[in-house]
Amino acid sequence: MKKNLLAIGGIAIAIALTLVAAPLLSQRLAAGSETQGSEQVIKITAKMFEFTPSKIKLKKGVAVILDFVSLDRHHGFDCSGIGIRTDIWPGQVNKQRVVPQKAGTHEFHCDRFCGDGHEGMSGEIIVEE
Amino acid sequence: MYEMDRRDFIKLIGMGGAVIVMETGITEIVMEMGSSAGAATMPQETLTFIQLSDTHWGFNDPKINPDFAGTLKKAIAQINSMKSQPDFIIFSGDVTHSTDDPKERRRRMAEARDIIAGLNLKNVKMMPGEHDAGLDNGEAFQECFGKTHYTFKYKDVNFIVVDNASDSTSSIGDTQLEWLSAEMGKLEKESKIVIFTHRPLFELYPQWDWWTRDGAKAIDILMPYKNVAVFYGHIHQEHHHMTGHIWHHAAKGMLFPLPAPGSLPKRVQLPWDSAHPYRGVGYRSVVPKTDEYGYTLTEIPIAEV
Ligand SMILES: [Cu+2]
Ligand SMILES: [Fe+2]
């Protein structure tokens, strides 16, 4: 019984700590990014006809989680340089973990025809050594 | 794999091509695409068709083409004035320019259809591009123009229209691939076969959506046939490429040219050049060779008649 109480107390403290620490932590990171575990989460928003952000800097060998969100319709994301191709559906959670292996500038683009302006819907991921 | 560069192009002209002067007074190059180098034969009485692509009806940026409303009508007047009428004409997709509004999409299609009805020639074949069909899986296109994939035959040539535009993933899809395979199965290995698609079947430049995701599967189906050529649109410029023995010929667009694959950071429409109106814009006539594989292509520029 005592053990159980102790355990519950421990969990309560852990939750309290997380609640206090989380905002502090996320403040230290750039807008649109947070952490999941120890890995940075980068939110990539797709809408007709742009990605935000359209320039993303990553570190070679450092895992990140790309969190794709569509604000309007079905889009795609294709970045062969980091080996990610995925569909982005509105209202669907789509997180992709990636460990970039190749340094350099990798172009990405929407590969689902999404209307007049689709062809210009692109950006780049810069992987630094 | 074989990519034609400028030197090959000149060599090719030296081999079998001829420079002719069109009725419009503009010098054009007739390309003899096919095998048997040097066998310059006069085409006998055979069929002729016109491939006209990417009319983008509804597009209205005057910086790109100030004659956006008149270019198609000029081409139709030109074709009507041809002394010998072609056997048929095919509009190889992007008949209309994409819009988000389903009503406007249908209005553009109906308008394009009415303009096209001005052709004296009544054998008109239509097929969709992603601008027509990519946002509603071809629904409006089918309402206005009918089927998006079908076969037909003129004289001894078998034509197969493959739809790689209705599916927004730039794919043909397994169901249609099975259909293609069954249609090909009805033909002889020596049959003359022309495939029409909107997007290139091969990977020309996937970053600009200049490919078909499952195009390699279609090419595999075509490969056992000795006399196959693919005519497509979508890239708004002439391009000639071979996969194995199969030629792939891209047509110019009817409103504006696009840059050569990967030559610019973005796939932007090339602006109108008032010193050279209609540059990079036009359509082509195609004549199958009678005694060897391949086709004679004549690129026709837009001109007043
Ligand atoms: Cu197209
Ligand atoms: Fe087009």
Tab-separated table of C-alpha atoms in Angstrom, chain A residues 4-125:
chain	number	residue	atom	x	y	z
A	4	ASN	CA	1.642	2.220	-4.327
A	5	LEU	CA	1.185	5.630	-2.763
A	6	LEU	CA	4.821	6.360	-3.325
A	7	ALA	CA	4.520	5.336	-6.969
A	8	ILE	CA	1.456	7.556	-7.517
A	9	GLY	CA	3.289	10.441	-5.835
A	10	GLY	CA	6.234	9.867	-8.140
A	11	ILE	CA	4.036	9.965	-11.245
A	12	ALA	CA	2.351	13.144	-10.023
A	13	ILE	CA	5.695	14.820	-9.566
A	14	ALA	CA	6.812	13.652	-13.011
A	15	ILE	CA	3.646	15.064	-14.630
A	16	ALA	CA	4.056	18.356	-12.763
A	17	LEU	CA	7.676	18.597	-13.841
A	18	THR	CA	6.761	17.917	-17.481
A	19	LEU	CA	4.048	20.563	-17.404
A	20	VAL	CA	6.503	23.150	-16.139
A	21	ALA	CA	9.457	22.085	-18.235
A	22	ALA	CA	7.712	21.563	-21.608
A	23	PRO	CA	6.944	25.231	-22.346
A	24	LEU	CA	10.469	26.170	-21.259
A	25	LEU	CA	11.945	23.581	-23.582
A	26	SER	CA	9.828	24.501	-26.600
A	27	GLN	CA	10.669	28.164	-26.131
A	28	ARG	CA	14.280	27.328	-26.744
A	29	LEU	CA	13.475	25.808	-30.157
A	30	ALA	CA	12.530	27.617	-33.331
A	31	ALA	CA	8.872	28.226	-34.082
A	32	GLY	CA	7.083	25.181	-35.440
A	33	SER	CA	9.411	22.710	-33.832
A	34	GLU	CA	9.227	20.785	-30.595
A	35	THR	CA	10.757	17.602	-29.309
A	36	GLN	CA	9.457	14.087	-29.144
A	37	GLY	CA	11.614	12.110	-26.791
A	38	SER	CA	15.021	13.589	-27.499
A	39	GLU	CA	14.281	14.136	-31.194
A	40	GLN	CA	13.324	17.440	-32.699
A	41	VAL	CA	9.928	17.569	-34.415
A	42	ILE	CA	9.657	19.876	-37.433
A	43	LYS	CA	6.183	20.769	-38.543
A	44	ILE	CA	5.844	21.141	-42.325
A	45	THR	CA	2.611	22.724	-43.440
A	46	ALA	CA	1.366	22.167	-46.984
A	47	LYS	CA	-1.244	24.364	-48.603
A	48	MET	CA	-1.996	25.460	-52.167
A	49	PHE	CA	0.706	26.158	-53.360
A	50	GLU	CA	3.498	26.272	-50.814
A	51	PHE	CA	5.259	24.490	-48.024
A	52	THR	CA	5.981	26.308	-44.770
A	53	PRO	CA	8.834	26.362	-43.996
A	54	SER	CA	10.182	25.969	-47.505
A	55	LYS	CA	13.819	25.935	-46.330
A	56	ILE	CA	14.727	23.451	-43.633
A	57	LYS	CA	18.142	22.958	-42.083
A	58	LEU	CA	19.075	19.532	-40.729
A	59	LYS	CA	22.250	18.022	-39.344
A	60	LYS	CA	23.786	14.990	-40.957
A	61	GLY	CA	23.259	11.877	-38.849
A	62	VAL	CA	20.881	13.595	-36.410
A	63	ALA	CA	17.371	12.114	-36.316
A	64	VAL	CA	14.379	14.448	-36.651
A	65	ILE	CA	10.667	13.869	-36.960
A	66	LEU	CA	8.907	15.586	-39.862
A	67	ASP	CA	5.306	16.335	-38.936
A	68	PHE	CA	3.279	16.893	-42.127
A	69	VAL	CA	0.028	18.855	-42.064
A	70	SER	CA	-2.219	19.854	-44.967
A	71	LEU	CA	-4.370	22.940	-44.545
A	72	ASP	CA	-6.533	22.312	-47.601
A	73	ARG	CA	-6.342	19.288	-49.896
A	74	HIS	CA	-4.319	16.223	-50.716
A	75	HIS	CA	-0.678	17.115	-51.291
A	76	GLY	CA	2.470	15.058	-51.573
A	77	PHE	CA	6.012	15.467	-50.340
A	78	ASP	CA	8.925	14.024	-52.256
A	79	CYS	CA	12.519	14.556	-51.200
A	80	SER	CA	14.664	11.825	-52.711
A	81	GLY	CA	17.789	13.399	-51.147
A	82	ILE	CA	16.648	12.322	-47.676
A	83	GLY	CA	14.627	9.340	-48.872
A	84	ILE	CA	11.136	10.588	-47.946
A	85	ARG	CA	8.043	10.421	-50.128
A	86	THR	CA	4.657	10.636	-48.519
A	87	ASP	CA	1.059	11.744	-49.012
A	88	ILE	CA	-0.268	14.614	-46.936
A	89	TRP	CA	-4.013	14.353	-46.353
A	90	PRO	CA	-5.928	17.062	-44.540
A	91	GLY	CA	-6.977	15.968	-41.068
A	92	GLN	CA	-4.506	13.085	-40.964
A	93	VAL	CA	-1.501	12.850	-38.671
A	94	ASN	CA	1.615	12.026	-40.658
A	95	LYS	CA	4.943	11.950	-38.841
A	96	GLN	CA	8.057	10.633	-40.542
A	97	ARG	CA	11.309	9.997	-38.731
A	98	VAL	CA	14.415	10.656	-40.765
A	99	VAL	CA	18.171	10.512	-40.161
A	100	PRO	CA	19.728	12.501	-43.021
A	101	GLN	CA	22.767	10.725	-44.416
A	102	LYS	CA	23.835	12.961	-47.279
A	103	ALA	CA	25.105	16.490	-46.687
A	104	GLY	CA	24.051	19.083	-49.241
A	105	THR	CA	20.968	20.835	-50.568
A	106	HIS	CA	18.086	18.506	-51.365
A	107	GLU	CA	15.128	19.797	-53.348
A	108	PHE	CA	11.637	18.682	-52.319
A	109	HIS	CA	8.308	19.176	-54.046
A	110	CYS	CA	4.633	18.342	-53.962
A	111	ASP	CA	4.051	15.280	-56.152
A	112	ARG	CA	0.251	15.246	-56.093
A	113	PHE	CA	-1.319	17.506	-58.701
A	114	CYS	CA	-3.069	20.101	-56.539
A	115	GLY	CA	-4.128	22.792	-59.018
A	116	ASP	CA	-2.839	25.781	-60.918
A	117	GLY	CA	0.393	26.507	-59.078
A	118	HIS	CA	1.224	22.912	-58.177
A	119	GLU	CA	4.406	22.906	-60.233
A	120	GLY	CA	5.894	25.712	-58.149
A	121	MET	CA	5.183	24.006	-54.831
A	122	SER	CA	8.674	23.119	-53.688
A	123	GLY	CA	11.420	23.852	-51.196
A	124	GLU	CA	14.756	22.572	-50.011
A	125	ILE	CA	16.306	20.700	-47.142
